[in-house]
XYZ file of C-alpha atoms in Angstrom:
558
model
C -3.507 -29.856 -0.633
C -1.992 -31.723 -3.686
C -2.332 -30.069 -7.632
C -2.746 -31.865 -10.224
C 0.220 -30.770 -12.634
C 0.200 -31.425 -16.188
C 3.549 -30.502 -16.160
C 4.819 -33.048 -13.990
C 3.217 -35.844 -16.080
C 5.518 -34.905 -18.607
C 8.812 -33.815 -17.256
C 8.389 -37.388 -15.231
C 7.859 -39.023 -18.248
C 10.871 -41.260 -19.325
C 10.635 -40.613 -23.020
C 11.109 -37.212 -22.608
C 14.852 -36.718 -21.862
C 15.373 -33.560 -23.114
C 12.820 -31.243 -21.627
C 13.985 -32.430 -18.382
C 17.383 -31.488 -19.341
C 16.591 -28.154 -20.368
C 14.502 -27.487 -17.357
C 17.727 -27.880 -15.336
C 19.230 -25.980 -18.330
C 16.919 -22.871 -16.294
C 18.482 -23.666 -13.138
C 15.412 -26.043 -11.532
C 15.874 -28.900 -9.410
C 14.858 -32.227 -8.825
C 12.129 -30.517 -5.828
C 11.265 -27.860 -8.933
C 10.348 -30.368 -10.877
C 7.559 -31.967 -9.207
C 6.211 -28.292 -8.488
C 3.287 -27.122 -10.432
C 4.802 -24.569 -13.171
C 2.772 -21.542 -13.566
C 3.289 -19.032 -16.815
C 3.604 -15.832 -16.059
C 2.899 -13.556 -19.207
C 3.067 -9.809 -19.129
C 2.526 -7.656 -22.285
C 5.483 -4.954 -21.105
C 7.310 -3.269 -23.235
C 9.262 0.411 -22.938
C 7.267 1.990 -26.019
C 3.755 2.798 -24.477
C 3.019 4.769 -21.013
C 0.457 1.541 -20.640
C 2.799 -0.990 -20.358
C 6.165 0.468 -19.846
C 6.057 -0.748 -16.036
C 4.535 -4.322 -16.691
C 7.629 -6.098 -16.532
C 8.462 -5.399 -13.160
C 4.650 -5.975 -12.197
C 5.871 -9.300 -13.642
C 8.831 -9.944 -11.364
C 6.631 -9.657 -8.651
C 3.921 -11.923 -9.721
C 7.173 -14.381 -10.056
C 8.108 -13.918 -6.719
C 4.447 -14.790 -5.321
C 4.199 -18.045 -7.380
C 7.998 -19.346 -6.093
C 6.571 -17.959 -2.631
C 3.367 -20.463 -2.854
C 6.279 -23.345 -3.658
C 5.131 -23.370 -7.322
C 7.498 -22.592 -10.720
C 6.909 -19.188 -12.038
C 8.216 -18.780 -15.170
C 8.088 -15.512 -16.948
C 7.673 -14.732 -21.002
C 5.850 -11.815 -23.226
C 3.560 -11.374 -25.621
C 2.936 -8.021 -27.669
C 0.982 -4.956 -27.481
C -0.385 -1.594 -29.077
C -0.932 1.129 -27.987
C -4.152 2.512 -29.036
C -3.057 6.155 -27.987
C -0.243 6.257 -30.013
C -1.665 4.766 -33.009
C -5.062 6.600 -33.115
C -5.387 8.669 -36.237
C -2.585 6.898 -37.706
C -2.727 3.869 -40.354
C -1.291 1.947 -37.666
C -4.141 1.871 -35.581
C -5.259 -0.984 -37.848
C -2.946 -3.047 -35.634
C -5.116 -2.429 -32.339
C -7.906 -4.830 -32.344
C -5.339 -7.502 -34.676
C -3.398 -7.390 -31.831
C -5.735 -8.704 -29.455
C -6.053 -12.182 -31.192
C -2.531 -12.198 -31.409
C -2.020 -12.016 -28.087
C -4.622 -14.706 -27.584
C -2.905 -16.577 -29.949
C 0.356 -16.768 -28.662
C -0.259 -17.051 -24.945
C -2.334 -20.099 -25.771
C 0.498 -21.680 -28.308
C 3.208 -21.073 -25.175
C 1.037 -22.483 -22.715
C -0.073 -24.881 -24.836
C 3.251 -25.853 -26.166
C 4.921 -25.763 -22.471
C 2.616 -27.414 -20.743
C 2.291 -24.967 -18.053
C -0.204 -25.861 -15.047
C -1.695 -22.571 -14.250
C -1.634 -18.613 -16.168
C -1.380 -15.100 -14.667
C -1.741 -12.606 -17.127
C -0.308 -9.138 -16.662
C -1.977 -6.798 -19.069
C -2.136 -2.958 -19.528
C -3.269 -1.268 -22.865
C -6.984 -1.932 -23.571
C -6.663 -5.003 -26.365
C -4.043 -6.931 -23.670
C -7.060 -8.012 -21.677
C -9.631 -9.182 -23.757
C -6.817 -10.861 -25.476
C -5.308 -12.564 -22.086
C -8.842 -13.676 -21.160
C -9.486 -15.193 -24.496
C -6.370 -17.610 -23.873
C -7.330 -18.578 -20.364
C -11.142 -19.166 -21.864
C -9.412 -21.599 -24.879
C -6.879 -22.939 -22.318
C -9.046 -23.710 -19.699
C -6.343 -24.168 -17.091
C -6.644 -22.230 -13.887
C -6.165 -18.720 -14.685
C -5.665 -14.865 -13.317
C -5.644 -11.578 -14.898
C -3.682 -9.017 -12.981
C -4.547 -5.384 -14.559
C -1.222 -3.388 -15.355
C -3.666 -0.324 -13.645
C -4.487 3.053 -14.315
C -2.074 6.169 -14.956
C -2.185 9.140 -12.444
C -4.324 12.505 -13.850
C -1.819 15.213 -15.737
C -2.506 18.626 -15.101
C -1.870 21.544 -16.530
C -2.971 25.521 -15.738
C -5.088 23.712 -13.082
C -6.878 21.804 -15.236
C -7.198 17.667 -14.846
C -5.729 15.593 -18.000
C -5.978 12.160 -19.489
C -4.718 10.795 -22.630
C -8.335 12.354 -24.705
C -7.095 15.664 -23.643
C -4.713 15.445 -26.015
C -6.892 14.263 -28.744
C -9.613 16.882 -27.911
C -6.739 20.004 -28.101
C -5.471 19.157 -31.513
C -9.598 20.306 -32.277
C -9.358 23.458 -30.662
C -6.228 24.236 -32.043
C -7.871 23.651 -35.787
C -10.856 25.774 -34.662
C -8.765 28.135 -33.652
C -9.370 28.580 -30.175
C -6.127 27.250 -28.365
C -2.828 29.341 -29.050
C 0.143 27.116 -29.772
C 1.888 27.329 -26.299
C -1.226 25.908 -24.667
C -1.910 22.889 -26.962
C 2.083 21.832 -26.506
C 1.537 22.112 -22.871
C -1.793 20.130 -22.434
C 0.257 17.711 -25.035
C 3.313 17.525 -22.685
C 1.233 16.827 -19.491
C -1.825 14.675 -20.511
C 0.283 11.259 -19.335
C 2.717 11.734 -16.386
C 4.045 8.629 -16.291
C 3.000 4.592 -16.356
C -0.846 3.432 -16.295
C -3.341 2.671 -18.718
C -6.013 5.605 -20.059
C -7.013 7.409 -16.388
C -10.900 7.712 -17.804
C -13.760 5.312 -18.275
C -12.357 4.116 -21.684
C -11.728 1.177 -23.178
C -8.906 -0.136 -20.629
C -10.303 0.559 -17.523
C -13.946 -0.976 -18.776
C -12.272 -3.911 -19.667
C -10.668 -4.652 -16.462
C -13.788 -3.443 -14.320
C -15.831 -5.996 -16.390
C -13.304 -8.567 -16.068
C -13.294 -8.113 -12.467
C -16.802 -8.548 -12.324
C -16.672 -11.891 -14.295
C -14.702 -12.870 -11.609
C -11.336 -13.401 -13.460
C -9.171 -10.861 -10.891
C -8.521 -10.541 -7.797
C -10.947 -7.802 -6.116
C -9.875 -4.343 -6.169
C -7.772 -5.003 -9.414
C -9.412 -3.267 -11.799
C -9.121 0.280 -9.976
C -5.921 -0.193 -8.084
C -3.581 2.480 -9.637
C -0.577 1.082 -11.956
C 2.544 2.653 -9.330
C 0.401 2.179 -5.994
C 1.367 -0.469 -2.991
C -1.702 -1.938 -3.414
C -0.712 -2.618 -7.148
C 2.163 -4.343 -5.919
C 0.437 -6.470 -2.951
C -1.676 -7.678 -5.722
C 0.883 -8.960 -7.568
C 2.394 -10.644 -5.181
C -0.799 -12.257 -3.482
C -1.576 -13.664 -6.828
C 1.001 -16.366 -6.510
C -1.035 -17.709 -3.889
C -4.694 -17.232 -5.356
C -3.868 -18.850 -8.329
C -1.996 -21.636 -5.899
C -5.507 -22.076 -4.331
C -7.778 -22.460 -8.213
C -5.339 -25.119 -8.591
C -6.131 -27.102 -5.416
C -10.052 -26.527 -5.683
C -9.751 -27.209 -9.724
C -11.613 -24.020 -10.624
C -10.646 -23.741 -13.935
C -12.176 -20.551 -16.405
C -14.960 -22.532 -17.754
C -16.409 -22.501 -14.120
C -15.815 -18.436 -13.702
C -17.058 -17.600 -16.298
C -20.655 -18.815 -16.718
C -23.776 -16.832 -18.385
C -24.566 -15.231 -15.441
C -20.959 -13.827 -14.884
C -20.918 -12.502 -18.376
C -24.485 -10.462 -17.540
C -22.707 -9.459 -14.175
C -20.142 -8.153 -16.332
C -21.870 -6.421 -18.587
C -23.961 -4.842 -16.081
C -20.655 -3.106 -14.379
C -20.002 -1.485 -18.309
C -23.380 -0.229 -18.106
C -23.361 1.210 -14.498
C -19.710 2.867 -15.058
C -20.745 3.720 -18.580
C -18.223 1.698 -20.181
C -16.826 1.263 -23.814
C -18.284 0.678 -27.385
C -15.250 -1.738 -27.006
C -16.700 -4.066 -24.658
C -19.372 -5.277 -26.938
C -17.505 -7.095 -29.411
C -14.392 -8.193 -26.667
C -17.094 -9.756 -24.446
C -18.640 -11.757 -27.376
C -15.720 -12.111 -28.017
C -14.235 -13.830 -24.358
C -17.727 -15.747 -23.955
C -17.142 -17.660 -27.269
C -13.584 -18.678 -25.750
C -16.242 -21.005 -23.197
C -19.023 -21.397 -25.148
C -21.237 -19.452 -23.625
C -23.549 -17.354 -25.824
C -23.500 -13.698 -25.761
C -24.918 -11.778 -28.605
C -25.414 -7.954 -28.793
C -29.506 -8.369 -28.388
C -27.905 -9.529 -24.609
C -26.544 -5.904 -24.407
C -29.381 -4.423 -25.268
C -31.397 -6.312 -22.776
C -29.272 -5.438 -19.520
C -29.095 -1.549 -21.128
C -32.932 -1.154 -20.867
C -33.119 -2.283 -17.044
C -29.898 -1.207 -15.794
C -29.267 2.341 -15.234
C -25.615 4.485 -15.689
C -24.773 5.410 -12.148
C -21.198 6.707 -12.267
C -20.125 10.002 -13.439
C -16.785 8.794 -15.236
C -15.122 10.688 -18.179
C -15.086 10.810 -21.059
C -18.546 12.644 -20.674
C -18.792 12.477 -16.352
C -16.169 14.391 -14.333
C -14.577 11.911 -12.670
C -11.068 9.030 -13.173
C -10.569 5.798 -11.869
C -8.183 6.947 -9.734
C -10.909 9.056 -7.720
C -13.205 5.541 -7.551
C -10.389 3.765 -6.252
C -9.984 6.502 -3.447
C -13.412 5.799 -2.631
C -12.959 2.257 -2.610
C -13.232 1.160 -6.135
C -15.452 -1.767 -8.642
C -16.048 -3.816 -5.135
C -17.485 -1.312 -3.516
C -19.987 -0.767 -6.504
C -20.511 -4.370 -7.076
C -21.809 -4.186 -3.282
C -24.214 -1.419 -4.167
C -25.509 -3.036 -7.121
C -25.862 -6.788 -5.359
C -28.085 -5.150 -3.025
C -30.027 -3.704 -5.181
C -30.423 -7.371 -7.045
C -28.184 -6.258 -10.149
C -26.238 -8.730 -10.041
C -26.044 -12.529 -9.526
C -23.884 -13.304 -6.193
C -23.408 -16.349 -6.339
C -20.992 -16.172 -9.251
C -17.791 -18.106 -8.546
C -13.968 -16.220 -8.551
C -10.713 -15.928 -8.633
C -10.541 -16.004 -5.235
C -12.435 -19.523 -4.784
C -15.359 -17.713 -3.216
C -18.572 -16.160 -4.970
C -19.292 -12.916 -5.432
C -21.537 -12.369 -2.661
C -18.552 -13.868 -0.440
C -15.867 -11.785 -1.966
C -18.247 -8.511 -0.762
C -19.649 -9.464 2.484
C -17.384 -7.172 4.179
C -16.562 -4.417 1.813
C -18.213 -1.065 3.016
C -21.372 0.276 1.769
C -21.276 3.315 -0.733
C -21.865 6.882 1.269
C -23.383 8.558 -1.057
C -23.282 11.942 1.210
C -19.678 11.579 1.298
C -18.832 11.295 -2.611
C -20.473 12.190 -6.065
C -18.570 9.856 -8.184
C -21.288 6.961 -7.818
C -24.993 7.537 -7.712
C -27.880 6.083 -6.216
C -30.251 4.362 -8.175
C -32.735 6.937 -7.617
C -31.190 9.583 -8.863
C -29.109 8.147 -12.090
C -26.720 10.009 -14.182
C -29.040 8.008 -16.616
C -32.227 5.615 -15.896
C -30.777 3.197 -18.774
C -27.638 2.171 -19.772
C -26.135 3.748 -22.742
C -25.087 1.376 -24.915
C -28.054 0.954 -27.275
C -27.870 -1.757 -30.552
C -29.235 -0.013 -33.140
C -31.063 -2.103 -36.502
C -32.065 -0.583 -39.274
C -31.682 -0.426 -43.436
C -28.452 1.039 -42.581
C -27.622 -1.673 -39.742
C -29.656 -5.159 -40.599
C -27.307 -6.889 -38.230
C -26.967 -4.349 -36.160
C -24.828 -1.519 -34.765
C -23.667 -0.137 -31.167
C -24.420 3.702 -30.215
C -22.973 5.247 -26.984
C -25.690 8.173 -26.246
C -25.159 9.283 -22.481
C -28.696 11.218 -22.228
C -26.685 14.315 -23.146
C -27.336 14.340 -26.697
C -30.705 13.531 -26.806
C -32.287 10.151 -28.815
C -33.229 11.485 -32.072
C -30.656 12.814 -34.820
C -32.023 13.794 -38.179
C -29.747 15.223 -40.771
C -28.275 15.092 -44.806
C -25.317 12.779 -44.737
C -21.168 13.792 -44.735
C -19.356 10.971 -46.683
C -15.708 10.543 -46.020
C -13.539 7.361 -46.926
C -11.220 6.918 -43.940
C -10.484 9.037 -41.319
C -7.749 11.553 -42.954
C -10.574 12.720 -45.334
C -12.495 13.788 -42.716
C -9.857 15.480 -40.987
C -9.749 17.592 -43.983
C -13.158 18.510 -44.015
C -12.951 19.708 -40.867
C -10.512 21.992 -41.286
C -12.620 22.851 -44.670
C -15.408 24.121 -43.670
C -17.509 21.090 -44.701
C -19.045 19.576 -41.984
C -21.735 21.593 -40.731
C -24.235 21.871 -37.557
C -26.982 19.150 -38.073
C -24.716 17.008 -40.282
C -24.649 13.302 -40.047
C -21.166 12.441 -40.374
C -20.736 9.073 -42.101
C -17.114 7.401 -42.149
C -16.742 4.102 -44.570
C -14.323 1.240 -45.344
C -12.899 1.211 -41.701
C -14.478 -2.166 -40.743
C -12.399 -5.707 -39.704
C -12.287 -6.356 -43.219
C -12.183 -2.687 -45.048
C -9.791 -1.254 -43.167
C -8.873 -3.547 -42.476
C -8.849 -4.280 -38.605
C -11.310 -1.887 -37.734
C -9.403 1.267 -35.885
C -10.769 3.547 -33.535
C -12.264 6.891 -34.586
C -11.085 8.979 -31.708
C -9.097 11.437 -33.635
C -11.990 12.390 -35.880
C -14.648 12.358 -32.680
C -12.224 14.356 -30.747
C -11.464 16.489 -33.191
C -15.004 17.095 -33.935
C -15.458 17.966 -30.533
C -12.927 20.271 -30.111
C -14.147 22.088 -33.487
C -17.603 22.944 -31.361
C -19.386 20.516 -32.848
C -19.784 17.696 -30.780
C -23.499 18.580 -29.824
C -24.880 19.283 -33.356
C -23.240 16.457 -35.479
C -23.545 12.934 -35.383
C -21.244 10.393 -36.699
C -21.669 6.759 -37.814
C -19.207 3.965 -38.946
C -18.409 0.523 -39.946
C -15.091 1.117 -37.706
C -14.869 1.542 -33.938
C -15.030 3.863 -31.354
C -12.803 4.831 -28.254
C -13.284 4.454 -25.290
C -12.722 7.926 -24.771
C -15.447 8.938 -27.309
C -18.550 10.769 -26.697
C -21.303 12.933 -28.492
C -23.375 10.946 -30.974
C -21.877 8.577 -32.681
C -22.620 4.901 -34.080
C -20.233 2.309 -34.692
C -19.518 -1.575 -35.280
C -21.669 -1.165 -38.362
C -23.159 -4.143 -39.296
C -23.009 -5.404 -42.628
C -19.484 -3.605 -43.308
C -19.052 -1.215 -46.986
C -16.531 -3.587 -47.861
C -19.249 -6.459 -47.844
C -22.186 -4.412 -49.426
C -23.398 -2.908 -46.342
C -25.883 -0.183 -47.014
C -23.465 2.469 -45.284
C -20.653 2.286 -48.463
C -23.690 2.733 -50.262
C -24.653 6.260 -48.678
C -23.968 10.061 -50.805
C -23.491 13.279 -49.509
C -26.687 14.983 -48.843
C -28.893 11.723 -48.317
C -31.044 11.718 -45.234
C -30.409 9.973 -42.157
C -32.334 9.430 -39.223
C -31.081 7.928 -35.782
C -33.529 6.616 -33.660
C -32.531 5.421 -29.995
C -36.560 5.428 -29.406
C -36.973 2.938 -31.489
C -33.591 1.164 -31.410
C -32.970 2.190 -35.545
C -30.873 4.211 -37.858
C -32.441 4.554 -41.288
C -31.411 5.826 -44.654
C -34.062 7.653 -45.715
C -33.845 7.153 -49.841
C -36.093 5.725 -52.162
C -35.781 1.719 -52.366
C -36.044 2.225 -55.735
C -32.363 4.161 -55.735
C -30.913 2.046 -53.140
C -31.905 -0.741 -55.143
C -29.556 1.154 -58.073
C -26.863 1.752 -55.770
C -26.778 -2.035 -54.723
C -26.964 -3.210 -58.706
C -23.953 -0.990 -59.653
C -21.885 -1.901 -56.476
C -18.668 -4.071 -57.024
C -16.595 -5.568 -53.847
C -13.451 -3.592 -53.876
C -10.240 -5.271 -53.473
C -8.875 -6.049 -50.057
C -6.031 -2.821 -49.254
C -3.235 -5.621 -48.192
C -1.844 -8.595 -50.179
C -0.304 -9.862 -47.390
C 0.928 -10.089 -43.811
C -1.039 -10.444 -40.562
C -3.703 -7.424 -41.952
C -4.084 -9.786 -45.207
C -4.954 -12.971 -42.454
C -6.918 -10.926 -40.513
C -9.555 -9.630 -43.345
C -9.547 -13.379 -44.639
C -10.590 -14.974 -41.220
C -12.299 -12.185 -39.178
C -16.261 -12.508 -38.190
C -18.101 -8.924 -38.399
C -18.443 -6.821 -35.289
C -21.850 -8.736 -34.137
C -19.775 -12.370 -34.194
C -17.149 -10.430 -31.727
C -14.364 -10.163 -34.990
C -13.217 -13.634 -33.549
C -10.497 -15.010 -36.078
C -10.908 -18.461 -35.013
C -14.247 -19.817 -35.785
């Protein structure tokens, strides 16, 4: 069937001399050049266990476009890895980076006129960021998932990447000796993948393969497996096929792929993350998705998989079970999700699944049935409130229970509370309150997994809570509140809070108040100045000038 190429308009095009002389400058030939060019993108790069392998995931995503008689040309975009720059000021980098990376694989694209896009992501901002471009682009479009790492073990004991995280609070409490904490540090990541839990990276690509922007089985097919590799290869020739049906992104992903979507976070009990990146990909098509959308698939649909960071289980062990599709089957018989849903693969959903196996549940634990939930809602609540008037994003499991009533911890920044731990000052029944970590205070909003795991490795994940204008992990859990909406560095009521004021969180009633007199607040707010921004310039500088809050998705280009 015959493709439309954009890029042969213009390499045929008379007045443009020079691009056709540079094309044979790459070695193409006069047959190359009325092929369909496809850019191949892949966020590798040596410095992160994530994406250390996703340039050879790369060469063989090449090979399957040339294979399909199409031009695949390879080129890179950046990355970050969250792991390495958790706790650090670097981490302010993370969520920058993934309108960056939207950014520039939309200007190459853009700029080289390429047909079609495969993206190869791995660390857990590459995806949201590669599905962004496609969105903007609009040109017919795959993600291919770097995959998950293998589990690290150590005395017998399964590790991921929060392991590490979790050990450094143990050590401060003083219940891990030295020789133990370097060797769950040594093992937690034996080699290439993404996080091996139910964090950020693998959400991300499990929702994305539910909006129907990978191939099936993507999203849980290990990062050094044959299957990995197949996948690569075959998506020369699913991309080959979008082209000749003209099913661009815009037709993916529709309103009812996005609630799809975000019904797979809830059911695998998915990421803080995934609120803001999915508001964030649906405004790259104009579709709108708000948090109240969130909220609304949370209260019907229930968490079903038992998935660290607080379940049992890695992606690796739902992939040995036979991974998202075979949930996705589940979950379209049960009428949780909309089938008809078009793909990647230029089928619906309900065609993609018509013969993938029905879940056993006699035969595994990892997924349960609907009648007998790890929890009977989802667990991503949005939270309103004095402290919240535009909202806020909780991750409560069911283990911590839905009420949390205590006087108020107040650290600037993430190093400050660090030190109190190892103080003495936080205390059972504390609220834990962390300011001026938001997309503009920060600015770029880190992750709070250091504190959270640290917290929890101190003993007191189940009798403190913890709320910020920053982010979470995906490997976070207890309870905790992030995405604060307004920010402290706009005036939101949570730069406004002292030590020992009250604070109540309510999941019940969807609300997290400060309980002090208007009266004061009303003082606080009348002797509050804006502070100045921490960076005069640089990308952090553009970033806290153009970024939306946490409820607009921190888009940078509206």
């Amino acid at each position: 069937m015959e493709i439309n190429k954009y890029s042969k308009t213009i390499t045929q095009d008379q007045t443009q001399p020079a691009a056709q002389a540079m094309f044979y400058g790459i070695g193409l030939t006069d047959a190359d050049l009325a092929k369909a060019q496809v850019g191949v993108v892949s966020m590798g790069y040596d410095g992160n266990t994530c994406n250390m392998h996703l340039n050879d995931l790369a060469k063989l995503v090449k090979q399957g476009v040339w294979e399909n008689d199409m031009v695949g040309l390879i080129f890179n975009t950046i990355g970050v890895s969250d792991g390495m720059s958790n706790g650090t000021p670097g981490m302010r980098y993370s969520l920058v980076s993934r309108d960056i990376i939207a950014d520039s694989i939309e200007t190459v694209c853009g700029a080289q006129y390429y047909d079609a896009l495969i993206a190869i992501p791995g660390c857990d901002k590459n995806m949201p960021g590669s599905v962004m471009a496609m969105g903007r682009l609009n040109r017919p479009s795959i993600m291919v998932y770097g995959g998950t790492i293998a589990p690290g073990h150590y005395k017998g004991q399964d590790l991921n990447i929060v392991s590490a995280f979790e050990a450094l609070g143990q050590k401060i409490a003083g219940n891990l000796e030295e020789a133990d904490f370097k060797g769950i540090v040594m093992n937690s990541c034996p080699g290439a993948g993404a996080c091996g839990g139910m964090y950020t990276a693998n959400t991300m690509s499990s929702a994305i393969e539910a909006l129907g922007m990978s191939l099936p089985y993507s999203s849980s097919n290990p990062a050094l497996s044959d299957a990995k590799k197949e996948e690569c290869l075959q998506a020369g020739k699913a991309v080959r096929h979008l082209m000749e049906m003209d099913i661009k992104p815009s037709d993916i992903m529709t309103r009812k792929a996005f609630e799809n979507a975000v019904t797979i976070i809830m059911v695998l009990g998915g990421s803080t993350n995934a609120v803001l990146h999915m508001i964030a990909i649906a405004k790259s098509v104009d579709v709108k998705l708000t948090q109240e959308d969130f909220q609304i698939i949370s209260d019907r649909v229930p968490v079903l998989a038992d998935l660290k960071p607080s379940g049992k289980y890695l992606m690796e062990d739902l992939h040995n079970i036979g991974g998202v599709p075979l949930v996705m089957k589940y979950l379209l018989k049960q009428g949780l999700l909309h089938g008809d849903c078009m793909t990647v693969t230029g089928k619906t959903v309900a065609e993609n699944l018509a013969n993938v196996p029905d879940l056993d549940f006699d035969s595994q634990k990892i997924i349960l049935p609907t009648s007998n939930p790890v929890k009977t809602t989802g667990h991503l609540q949005i939270l309103y409130g004095n402290l919240a008037e535009k909202g806020s994003v909780a991750k409560i499991s069911g283990k911590e229970g839905e009420l949390f009533e205590g006087p108020a911890r107040v650290f600037e920044g993430e190093s400050e509370l660090i030190n109190g731990i190892n103080s003495g000052k936080i205390k059972a029944g504390d609220v834990v309150v962390i300011t001026h970590v938001g997309p503009r205070g920060a600015p770029g909003m880190p992750e709070m997994l250091k504190p959270t795991s640290a917290i929890i490795g101190a003993g007191l994940g189940k009798s403190v809570a913890l709320i910020t204008d920053g982010r979470f992990s995906g490997g976070t859990h207890g309870f905790v509140v992030g995405h604060v909406t307004p920010e402290a560095f706009d005036g939101g009521l949570i730069g406004l809070v002292k030590d020992n004021d009250r604070i109540e969180i309510n999941v019940a009633t969807k609300s997290m108040t400060l309980k002090v007199a208007p009266e004061e607040i009303a003082k606080r707010r009348a002797n509050w100045k804006q502070p100045a921004l921490t960076v005069t310039k640089g990308i952090l500088y553009k970033y806290a000038k153009n970024v939306k809050d946490a409820s607009e998705g921190c888009v940078t280009d509206e």
